[in-house]
Short mmCIF file of C-alpha atoms in Angstrom, two decimals:
data_model
loop_
_atom_site.label_atom_id
_atom_site.label_comp_id
_atom_site.label_asym_id
_atom_site.label_seq_id
_atom_site.Cartn_x
_atom_site.Cartn_y
_atom_site.Cartn_z
CA MET A 1343 103.86 73.00 118.52
CA SER A 1344 100.58 73.72 116.77
CA MET A 1345 98.55 76.66 117.99
CA SER A 1346 94.80 76.47 117.38
CA MET A 1347 92.62 79.60 117.27
CA SER A 1348 89.18 79.13 118.65
CA MET A 1349 86.42 81.48 117.49
CA PRO A 1350 83.38 81.83 119.74
CA THR A 1351 80.22 80.47 118.33
CA ASP A 1352 77.32 82.79 117.47
CA GLU A 1353 75.54 81.64 120.65
CA THR A 1354 78.34 82.79 122.90
CA THR A 1355 79.46 86.02 121.13
CA ARG A 1356 77.35 88.81 122.57
CA SER A 1357 77.58 92.62 122.43
CA ARG A 1358 77.68 94.47 125.78
CA LEU A 1359 74.70 96.61 124.92
CA PRO A 1360 71.74 95.91 122.61
CA ASP A 1361 71.13 97.84 119.37
CA PRO A 1362 71.28 101.58 120.05
CA ASN A 1363 68.44 102.22 117.64
CA ARG A 1364 66.01 100.91 120.22
CA PHE A 1365 66.99 103.80 122.47
CA LEU A 1366 68.27 106.50 120.03
CA PRO A 1367 66.12 106.12 116.78
CA ASP A 1368 67.76 109.26 115.34
CA LEU A 1369 71.13 107.64 115.42
CA GLU A 1370 70.46 105.70 112.13
CA GLN A 1371 69.62 108.97 110.41
CA ILE A 1372 72.94 110.53 111.65
CA ALA A 1373 74.87 107.53 110.51
CA THR A 1374 73.19 107.49 107.02
CA GLY A 1375 73.74 111.23 106.66
CA MET A 1376 77.41 110.96 107.46
CA MET A 1377 77.83 108.02 105.09
CA ASN A 1378 76.01 109.82 102.32
CA ALA A 1379 78.16 112.97 102.83
CA THR A 1380 81.38 110.94 102.34
CA ARG A 1381 80.10 109.19 99.19
CA ASN A 1382 80.13 112.27 97.11
CA GLY A 1383 82.69 111.09 94.52
CA SER A 1384 85.52 113.46 95.62
CA ILE A 1385 87.64 110.69 97.00
CA PRO A 1386 87.71 106.98 96.01
CA GLU A 1387 85.59 104.51 98.01
CA SER A 1388 88.74 102.43 98.59
CA THR A 1389 90.41 105.46 100.33
CA ILE A 1390 87.42 105.82 102.62
CA HIS A 1391 87.73 102.20 103.78
CA LEU A 1392 91.45 102.21 104.05
CA VAL A 1393 91.37 105.26 106.23
CA GLN A 1394 88.61 103.80 108.42
CA LEU A 1395 90.47 100.50 108.70
CA ARG A 1396 93.57 102.29 109.86
CA ALA A 1397 91.44 104.23 112.40
CA GLY A 1398 90.06 100.90 113.67
CA GLN A 1399 93.61 99.50 114.07
CA LEU A 1400 94.78 102.61 115.86
CA VAL A 1401 91.96 102.53 118.44
CA GLY A 1402 92.15 98.74 118.85
CA SER A 1403 88.63 98.04 117.63
CA THR A 1404 88.12 94.48 116.38
CA TYR A 1405 84.66 95.51 115.23
CA HIS A 1406 85.93 98.30 113.02
CA THR A 1407 88.93 96.30 111.64
CA VAL A 1408 86.81 93.35 110.74
CA ARG A 1409 84.09 95.54 109.22
CA GLN A 1410 86.40 97.68 107.05
CA THR A 1411 88.43 94.63 106.04
CA GLY A 1412 85.27 93.01 104.84
CA LEU A 1413 84.19 96.09 102.99
CA LEU A 1414 87.51 96.25 101.28
CA ARG A 1415 87.36 92.66 100.29
CA SER A 1416 83.89 93.06 98.89
CA ALA A 1417 85.14 95.93 96.84
CA GLY A 1418 87.84 93.66 95.26
CA GLU A 1419 90.83 95.06 97.15
CA SER A 1420 93.87 92.78 97.27
CA GLU A 1421 94.86 90.93 100.44
CA GLU A 1422 98.25 92.60 100.25
CA ARG A 1423 96.73 96.12 100.31
CA ILE A 1424 94.32 95.25 103.12
CA THR A 1425 97.08 93.55 105.23
CA ALA A 1426 99.56 96.23 104.62
CA VAL A 1427 97.46 99.13 105.98
CA ALA A 1428 99.02 98.52 109.42
CA SER A 1429 102.46 99.08 107.89
CA TRP A 1430 101.49 101.42 105.04
CA ARG A 1431 104.64 103.69 105.41
CA ASP A 1432 106.88 100.97 103.87
CA ALA A 1433 104.38 99.07 101.88
CA PRO A 1434 104.56 99.43 98.06
CA TYR A 1435 100.77 99.10 97.56
CA PHE A 1436 99.45 102.57 98.08
CA THR A 1437 99.25 105.77 95.97
CA ASP A 1438 100.68 108.97 97.33
CA ALA A 1439 97.21 110.30 97.90
CA GLU A 1440 96.26 107.24 99.90
CA ARG A 1441 99.47 107.55 101.89
CA VAL A 1442 98.66 111.13 102.87
CA ALA A 1443 95.08 110.14 103.81
CA LEU A 1444 96.54 107.33 106.08
CA GLU A 1445 99.09 109.83 107.53
CA LEU A 1446 96.24 112.23 108.23
CA VAL A 1447 94.03 109.71 110.06
CA GLU A 1448 97.13 108.72 112.08
CA ALA A 1449 97.82 112.33 113.00
CA VAL A 1450 94.23 112.94 114.11
CA LEU A 1451 94.08 109.81 116.24
CA THR A 1452 97.63 109.81 117.77
CA PRO A 1453 98.44 112.23 120.52
CA ASN A 1454 101.37 114.48 119.82
CA PRO A 1455 102.99 115.74 123.10
CA HIS A 1456 105.18 118.07 120.95
CA GLY A 1457 102.72 120.11 119.08
CA GLU A 1458 99.75 120.08 116.77
CA ARG A 1459 98.39 116.70 115.74
CA VAL A 1460 97.93 117.98 112.16
CA PRO A 1461 100.74 120.47 111.53
CA ASP A 1462 100.75 122.91 108.55
CA PRO A 1463 103.24 120.74 106.52
CA LEU A 1464 100.94 117.68 106.82
CA TYR A 1465 97.96 119.78 105.78
CA ALA A 1466 99.95 121.21 102.83
CA LYS A 1467 100.85 117.72 101.78
CA ALA A 1468 97.17 116.65 101.87
CA ALA A 1469 96.14 119.81 99.99
CA GLY A 1470 98.66 118.86 97.27
CA HIS A 1471 96.61 115.68 96.69
CA TYR A 1472 93.04 116.68 97.47
CA ASP A 1473 90.99 119.78 96.60
CA GLU A 1474 88.84 121.56 99.26
CA LYS A 1475 85.84 119.32 98.72
CA ALA A 1476 87.98 116.23 98.89
CA LEU A 1477 89.71 117.50 102.02
CA TRP A 1478 86.43 118.19 103.72
CA THR A 1479 85.24 114.74 102.67
CA LEU A 1480 88.36 113.11 104.07
CA THR A 1481 87.89 115.06 107.29
CA VAL A 1482 84.25 113.81 107.54
CA VAL A 1483 85.41 110.22 106.77
CA ILE A 1484 87.74 110.39 109.79
CA GLY A 1485 84.98 112.06 111.83
CA GLN A 1486 82.50 109.39 110.82
CA VAL A 1487 84.69 106.54 112.06
CA CYS A 1488 85.58 108.49 115.24
CA PHE A 1489 81.86 109.04 115.86
CA PHE A 1490 81.54 105.25 116.01
CA VAL A 1491 84.74 104.52 117.94
CA PRO A 1492 83.08 104.83 121.40
CA VAL A 1493 80.20 102.69 120.19
CA ALA A 1494 82.59 99.94 119.17
CA LEU A 1495 84.70 100.23 122.32
CA VAL A 1496 81.98 100.52 124.86
CA ALA A 1497 79.01 98.60 123.33
CA LYS A 1498 81.19 96.06 121.48
CA PRO A 1499 78.95 95.20 118.54
CA ILE A 1500 79.65 91.63 117.28
CA PRO A 1501 82.47 91.67 114.64
CA GLY A 1502 81.63 90.21 111.25
CA ARG A 1503 77.89 90.44 111.65
CA PRO A 1504 75.86 92.59 109.19
CA LEU A 1505 74.44 95.94 110.36
CA GLY A 1506 71.22 95.45 112.11
CA GLU A 1507 72.35 92.01 113.33
CA ASN A 1508 75.55 92.97 115.18
CA TYR A 1509 73.97 93.44 118.60
CA SER A 1510 72.62 90.96 121.15
CA GLY A 1511 69.33 91.43 122.80
#
């Protein structure tokens, strides 16, 4: 039995809300500022996108997973590394520093009914791989994607479209 996947055409794919910049012109400045803050060289660009891809997976955002996957592909990341982000714990494709970054984003985004989301041992593990500037950068990387999670889940920008063309109306 063959299963066929049908993708909506551009004419039928719509966002729920129009481009937020029409209503909140300062939003672009905030987004650019956050992006510039994270691109300070203290952590690799690939780590930024791996962490943000994992965040998109955790919150169930097609927009974020498609966007980050595309950015990773454009940066030359292998399909194995991109695909294995969802199962990074047993995948052989990640450095120890990348693993702790992925563990950290999972801790931040996953409720822990038994204690802190980011307990001291996890922080200590992260501090073993990243200096204070890099830890702040990684924290802002997670914050940056978390800032846009409600946008993706409520407004539903169109996955796969370039920024500025990812909203209807």
